[in-house]
Amino acid sequence: MTSSSPDPSIASSFDAVRRKIARACRIAGRDPATVILTAVTKTQPDVALEAALAAGQRVFGENRVQEAQGHWSGRRDAPGLELRLIGPLQTNKVADAVALFEVIETLDRPKLVEALATEGAKAGRAPRVLVQVNTGAEPQKAGVPPEEADALVAQARAAGLTVEGLMCIPPADEAPGIHFALLRKIARRNGLDVLSMGMSGDYEVAIRFGATHVRIGSALFGERNRGETPSVD
């Protein structure tokens, strides 16, 4: 863990994003307490993590299991800390993911259901998951096709997983609202309350469509390193 002083600019960014979340909630007639800010810390240095913790942030999203282990192995004692996996999960990383993350947001295929159920049984608890839906049917993106989402939710529930909700990443070149509306529709017919949707460029729109978790990276920490997949913040 770094001994450097937290970056004050990051604290200011957190304040600004929280104000925008509150404003978007007021416009939508929602209680701001119903929207949780997930700070996306992939590729971020220790000083950024320390600044986020100092700003009172406790819910964090990570894209890769190994990187998350490096970020958080020495910070697990932060009170109220919740780690959420928001990047694709390979089956050979499931054991590490179940051990590290409170919630896995990227359940997207039957094989992963089986792997998570097996690891959950070994750990003596049902992993908390979101089903990732590829609302734009983009071949380069992870996520179950919308027409197959109900079946995957049912399979995950039958396997003993705790299915809390859905997650999506809209196409970059389309209006996000239609994708948020689709995710909300799928969630409602499956009796799911959690909607992880909305990133730095569209989280205020996502709140209007019922987002309960918004995944924010660049609006908090600045532009990330180039070469990273622009998929989760």
Short mmCIF file of C-alpha atoms in Angstrom, two decimals:
data_model
loop_
_atom_site.label_atom_id
_atom_site.label_comp_id
_atom_site.label_asym_id
_atom_site.label_seq_id
_atom_site.Cartn_x
_atom_site.Cartn_y
_atom_site.Cartn_z
CA MET A 1 0.00 0.00 0.00
CA THR A 2 1.37 3.39 -0.95
CA SER A 3 2.29 6.01 1.61
CA SER A 4 1.74 8.88 -0.84
CA SER A 5 -0.87 11.51 -0.01
CA PRO A 6 -4.22 10.96 -1.77
CA ASP A 7 -4.72 12.95 -4.97
CA PRO A 8 -7.09 15.85 -4.17
CA SER A 9 -8.25 16.05 -7.80
CA ILE A 10 -9.74 12.57 -7.49
CA ALA A 11 -11.65 13.61 -4.37
CA SER A 12 -13.06 16.54 -6.34
CA SER A 13 -14.07 14.22 -9.16
CA PHE A 14 -15.91 11.95 -6.75
CA ASP A 15 -17.79 14.95 -5.37
CA ALA A 16 -18.75 16.07 -8.88
CA VAL A 17 -19.96 12.63 -9.96
CA ARG A 18 -21.95 12.15 -6.77
CA ARG A 19 -23.63 15.52 -7.32
CA LYS A 20 -24.53 14.53 -10.87
CA ILE A 21 -25.95 11.22 -9.67
CA ALA A 22 -28.07 13.04 -7.10
CA ARG A 23 -29.27 15.52 -9.72
CA ALA A 24 -30.15 12.76 -12.18
CA CYS A 25 -32.09 10.98 -9.44
CA ARG A 26 -34.04 14.14 -8.60
CA ILE A 27 -34.94 14.63 -12.26
CA ALA A 28 -36.08 11.00 -12.46
CA GLY A 29 -38.04 11.27 -9.21
CA ARG A 30 -35.77 8.76 -7.49
CA ASP A 31 -34.06 8.65 -4.13
CA PRO A 32 -30.28 9.07 -4.68
CA ALA A 33 -29.74 6.32 -2.12
CA THR A 34 -31.12 3.84 -4.67
CA VAL A 35 -28.14 4.34 -7.01
CA ILE A 36 -24.76 2.90 -6.06
CA LEU A 37 -21.56 4.31 -7.54
CA THR A 38 -19.14 1.58 -8.60
CA ALA A 39 -15.68 3.08 -9.09
CA VAL A 40 -13.83 1.30 -11.90
CA THR A 41 -10.20 0.94 -10.86
CA LYS A 42 -8.71 -1.15 -13.66
CA THR A 43 -5.20 0.04 -14.63
CA GLN A 44 -5.22 2.58 -11.79
CA PRO A 45 -2.12 3.12 -9.60
CA ASP A 46 -2.08 2.75 -5.83
CA VAL A 47 -2.37 6.49 -5.30
CA ALA A 48 -5.71 6.52 -7.13
CA LEU A 49 -7.08 3.68 -5.03
CA GLU A 50 -5.97 5.44 -1.86
CA ALA A 51 -7.60 8.67 -2.99
CA ALA A 52 -10.87 6.85 -3.71
CA LEU A 53 -10.87 5.18 -0.31
CA ALA A 54 -10.05 8.51 1.35
CA ALA A 55 -13.04 10.02 -0.48
CA GLY A 56 -15.28 7.47 1.19
CA GLN A 57 -15.73 5.18 -1.81
CA ARG A 58 -16.27 1.52 -0.89
CA VAL A 59 -17.71 -0.17 -4.00
CA PHE A 60 -15.18 -0.92 -6.72
CA GLY A 61 -15.28 -2.64 -10.10
CA GLU A 62 -12.36 -4.52 -11.56
CA ASN A 63 -11.92 -5.95 -15.04
CA ARG A 64 -9.37 -8.69 -14.42
CA VAL A 65 -8.98 -11.13 -11.56
CA GLN A 66 -5.18 -11.00 -11.39
CA GLU A 67 -5.01 -7.21 -11.46
CA ALA A 68 -7.70 -7.01 -8.78
CA GLN A 69 -5.69 -9.32 -6.54
CA GLY A 70 -2.76 -6.93 -6.80
CA HIS A 71 -4.95 -3.91 -6.11
CA TRP A 72 -6.85 -5.26 -3.12
CA SER A 73 -4.90 -8.00 -1.35
CA GLY A 74 -3.52 -5.43 1.09
CA ARG A 75 -6.73 -3.40 1.35
CA ARG A 76 -9.35 -5.95 2.28
CA ASP A 77 -9.66 -4.50 5.79
CA ALA A 78 -11.30 -1.29 4.52
CA PRO A 79 -14.69 -1.23 6.29
CA GLY A 80 -17.63 -1.87 4.00
CA LEU A 81 -15.45 -2.71 0.99
CA GLU A 82 -17.29 -4.43 -1.87
CA LEU A 83 -15.47 -5.69 -4.96
CA ARG A 84 -17.38 -6.40 -8.15
CA LEU A 85 -15.97 -8.21 -11.19
CA ILE A 86 -17.15 -6.31 -14.27
CA GLY A 87 -14.90 -7.89 -16.90
CA PRO A 88 -15.16 -11.27 -18.64
CA LEU A 89 -14.46 -14.28 -16.44
CA GLN A 90 -12.61 -17.33 -17.73
CA THR A 91 -13.54 -20.63 -16.12
CA ASN A 92 -9.95 -21.24 -15.00
CA LYS A 93 -10.15 -18.05 -12.91
CA VAL A 94 -13.44 -18.87 -11.19
CA ALA A 95 -11.92 -20.10 -7.91
CA ASP A 96 -9.89 -16.91 -7.51
CA ALA A 97 -12.87 -14.76 -8.50
CA VAL A 98 -15.20 -16.39 -5.96
CA ALA A 99 -12.58 -15.91 -3.26
CA LEU A 100 -11.99 -12.23 -4.06
CA PHE A 101 -15.22 -10.66 -5.31
CA GLU A 102 -18.46 -10.08 -3.48
CA VAL A 103 -20.35 -9.92 -6.78
CA ILE A 104 -19.60 -11.21 -10.27
CA GLU A 105 -21.46 -9.09 -12.84
CA THR A 106 -20.45 -10.96 -15.98
CA LEU A 107 -22.21 -14.32 -15.93
CA ASP A 108 -22.87 -14.94 -19.61
CA ARG A 109 -22.89 -18.65 -20.44
CA PRO A 110 -24.02 -22.03 -19.09
CA LYS A 111 -20.47 -23.34 -18.64
CA LEU A 112 -19.72 -20.45 -16.31
CA VAL A 113 -22.88 -21.20 -14.31
CA GLU A 114 -21.58 -24.71 -13.70
CA ALA A 115 -18.11 -23.52 -12.72
CA LEU A 116 -19.46 -20.90 -10.31
CA ALA A 117 -21.87 -23.38 -8.74
CA THR A 118 -19.05 -25.88 -8.21
CA GLU A 119 -16.79 -23.27 -6.60
CA GLY A 120 -19.64 -21.94 -4.52
CA ALA A 121 -20.29 -25.41 -3.14
CA LYS A 122 -16.61 -25.73 -2.20
CA ALA A 123 -16.69 -22.33 -0.50
CA GLY A 124 -19.93 -23.10 1.29
CA ARG A 125 -21.83 -20.12 -0.11
CA ALA A 126 -23.86 -19.18 -3.17
CA PRO A 127 -21.96 -16.70 -5.34
CA ARG A 128 -23.80 -13.42 -5.96
CA VAL A 129 -24.03 -12.76 -9.68
CA LEU A 130 -25.49 -10.56 -12.37
CA VAL A 131 -26.25 -11.92 -15.82
CA GLN A 132 -24.54 -9.87 -18.52
CA VAL A 133 -26.81 -9.27 -21.51
CA ASN A 134 -25.35 -8.32 -24.90
CA THR A 135 -28.21 -5.96 -25.70
CA GLY A 136 -26.66 -4.84 -28.97
CA ALA A 137 -25.89 -8.38 -30.18
CA GLU A 138 -22.30 -7.29 -30.84
CA PRO A 139 -20.10 -10.27 -31.77
CA GLN A 140 -16.99 -8.75 -30.18
CA LYS A 141 -18.64 -8.32 -26.78
CA ALA A 142 -19.38 -10.79 -24.03
CA GLY A 143 -22.91 -11.28 -22.78
CA VAL A 144 -25.82 -13.60 -23.40
CA PRO A 145 -28.12 -12.65 -26.30
CA PRO A 146 -31.31 -10.96 -25.05
CA GLU A 147 -33.49 -13.83 -26.26
CA GLU A 148 -31.45 -16.29 -24.18
CA ALA A 149 -31.28 -14.24 -20.98
CA ASP A 150 -34.36 -15.73 -19.32
CA ALA A 151 -33.04 -19.26 -19.76
CA LEU A 152 -29.63 -18.36 -18.31
CA VAL A 153 -31.24 -16.66 -15.31
CA ALA A 154 -33.33 -19.78 -14.70
CA GLN A 155 -30.31 -22.07 -15.04
CA ALA A 156 -28.26 -19.98 -12.63
CA ARG A 157 -31.04 -19.98 -10.06
CA ALA A 158 -31.52 -23.73 -10.40
CA ALA A 159 -27.77 -24.21 -9.86
CA GLY A 160 -27.98 -22.36 -6.54
CA LEU A 161 -26.41 -19.07 -7.57
CA THR A 162 -27.76 -15.86 -6.07
CA VAL A 163 -28.92 -14.01 -9.17
CA GLU A 164 -29.35 -10.38 -8.14
CA GLY A 165 -29.84 -8.66 -11.48
CA LEU A 166 -28.53 -7.86 -14.94
CA MET A 167 -25.67 -5.91 -16.49
CA CYS A 168 -25.15 -4.48 -19.98
CA ILE A 169 -22.70 -2.43 -22.04
CA PRO A 170 -24.54 -0.64 -24.86
CA PRO A 171 -22.95 -0.22 -28.31
CA ALA A 172 -20.81 2.90 -28.42
CA ASP A 173 -22.47 4.19 -31.60
CA GLU A 174 -26.11 3.82 -30.55
CA ALA A 175 -28.37 5.74 -28.20
CA PRO A 176 -27.96 3.96 -24.86
CA GLY A 177 -31.54 4.48 -23.74
CA ILE A 178 -32.98 1.73 -25.93
CA HIS A 179 -30.51 -0.74 -24.45
CA PHE A 180 -31.18 0.35 -20.89
CA ALA A 181 -34.91 -0.01 -21.54
CA LEU A 182 -34.39 -3.52 -22.90
CA LEU A 183 -32.34 -4.55 -19.87
CA ARG A 184 -35.00 -3.17 -17.54
CA LYS A 185 -37.70 -5.13 -19.40
CA ILE A 186 -35.76 -8.41 -19.10
CA ALA A 187 -35.11 -7.75 -15.42
CA ARG A 188 -38.75 -7.07 -14.64
CA ARG A 189 -40.05 -10.24 -16.22
CA ASN A 190 -37.49 -12.22 -14.24
CA GLY A 191 -38.22 -10.49 -10.94
CA LEU A 192 -34.75 -8.94 -10.69
CA ASP A 193 -34.09 -5.63 -8.94
CA VAL A 194 -30.44 -4.84 -9.72
CA LEU A 195 -29.52 -3.10 -12.98
CA SER A 196 -25.82 -2.41 -13.50
CA MET A 197 -25.80 -0.04 -16.44
CA GLY A 198 -24.36 3.34 -17.24
CA MET A 199 -20.75 4.41 -17.56
CA SER A 200 -18.89 7.72 -17.55
CA GLY A 201 -20.59 9.00 -20.71
CA ASP A 202 -24.16 7.87 -20.10
CA TYR A 203 -24.78 7.19 -16.42
CA GLU A 204 -27.28 10.02 -16.07
CA VAL A 205 -29.37 8.47 -18.85
CA ALA A 206 -29.04 5.05 -17.18
CA ILE A 207 -30.42 6.46 -13.94
CA ARG A 208 -33.48 7.66 -15.82
CA PHE A 209 -34.05 4.09 -16.99
CA GLY A 210 -33.69 2.58 -13.52
CA ALA A 211 -29.99 1.84 -13.02
CA THR A 212 -29.19 0.75 -9.48
CA HIS A 213 -25.41 0.59 -10.07
CA VAL A 214 -23.40 2.87 -12.36
CA ARG A 215 -19.85 1.91 -13.31
CA ILE A 216 -17.65 5.01 -13.51
CA GLY A 217 -13.95 5.11 -14.30
CA SER A 218 -12.66 7.94 -16.49
CA ALA A 219 -14.99 10.57 -14.98
CA LEU A 220 -13.38 9.82 -11.62
CA PHE A 221 -9.78 9.02 -12.47
CA GLY A 222 -9.20 10.58 -15.88
CA GLU A 223 -8.60 8.80 -19.17
CA ARG A 224 -7.23 5.31 -18.71
CA ASN A 225 -4.21 3.83 -20.42
CA ARG A 226 -4.69 3.41 -24.15
CA GLY A 227 -4.96 -0.16 -25.38
CA GLU A 228 -7.52 -1.07 -22.73
CA THR A 229 -10.87 -2.39 -23.86
CA PRO A 230 -13.38 0.50 -23.56
CA SER A 231 -16.10 -1.71 -22.12
CA VAL A 232 -16.85 -0.99 -18.52
CA ASP A 233 -16.49 2.69 -17.65
#
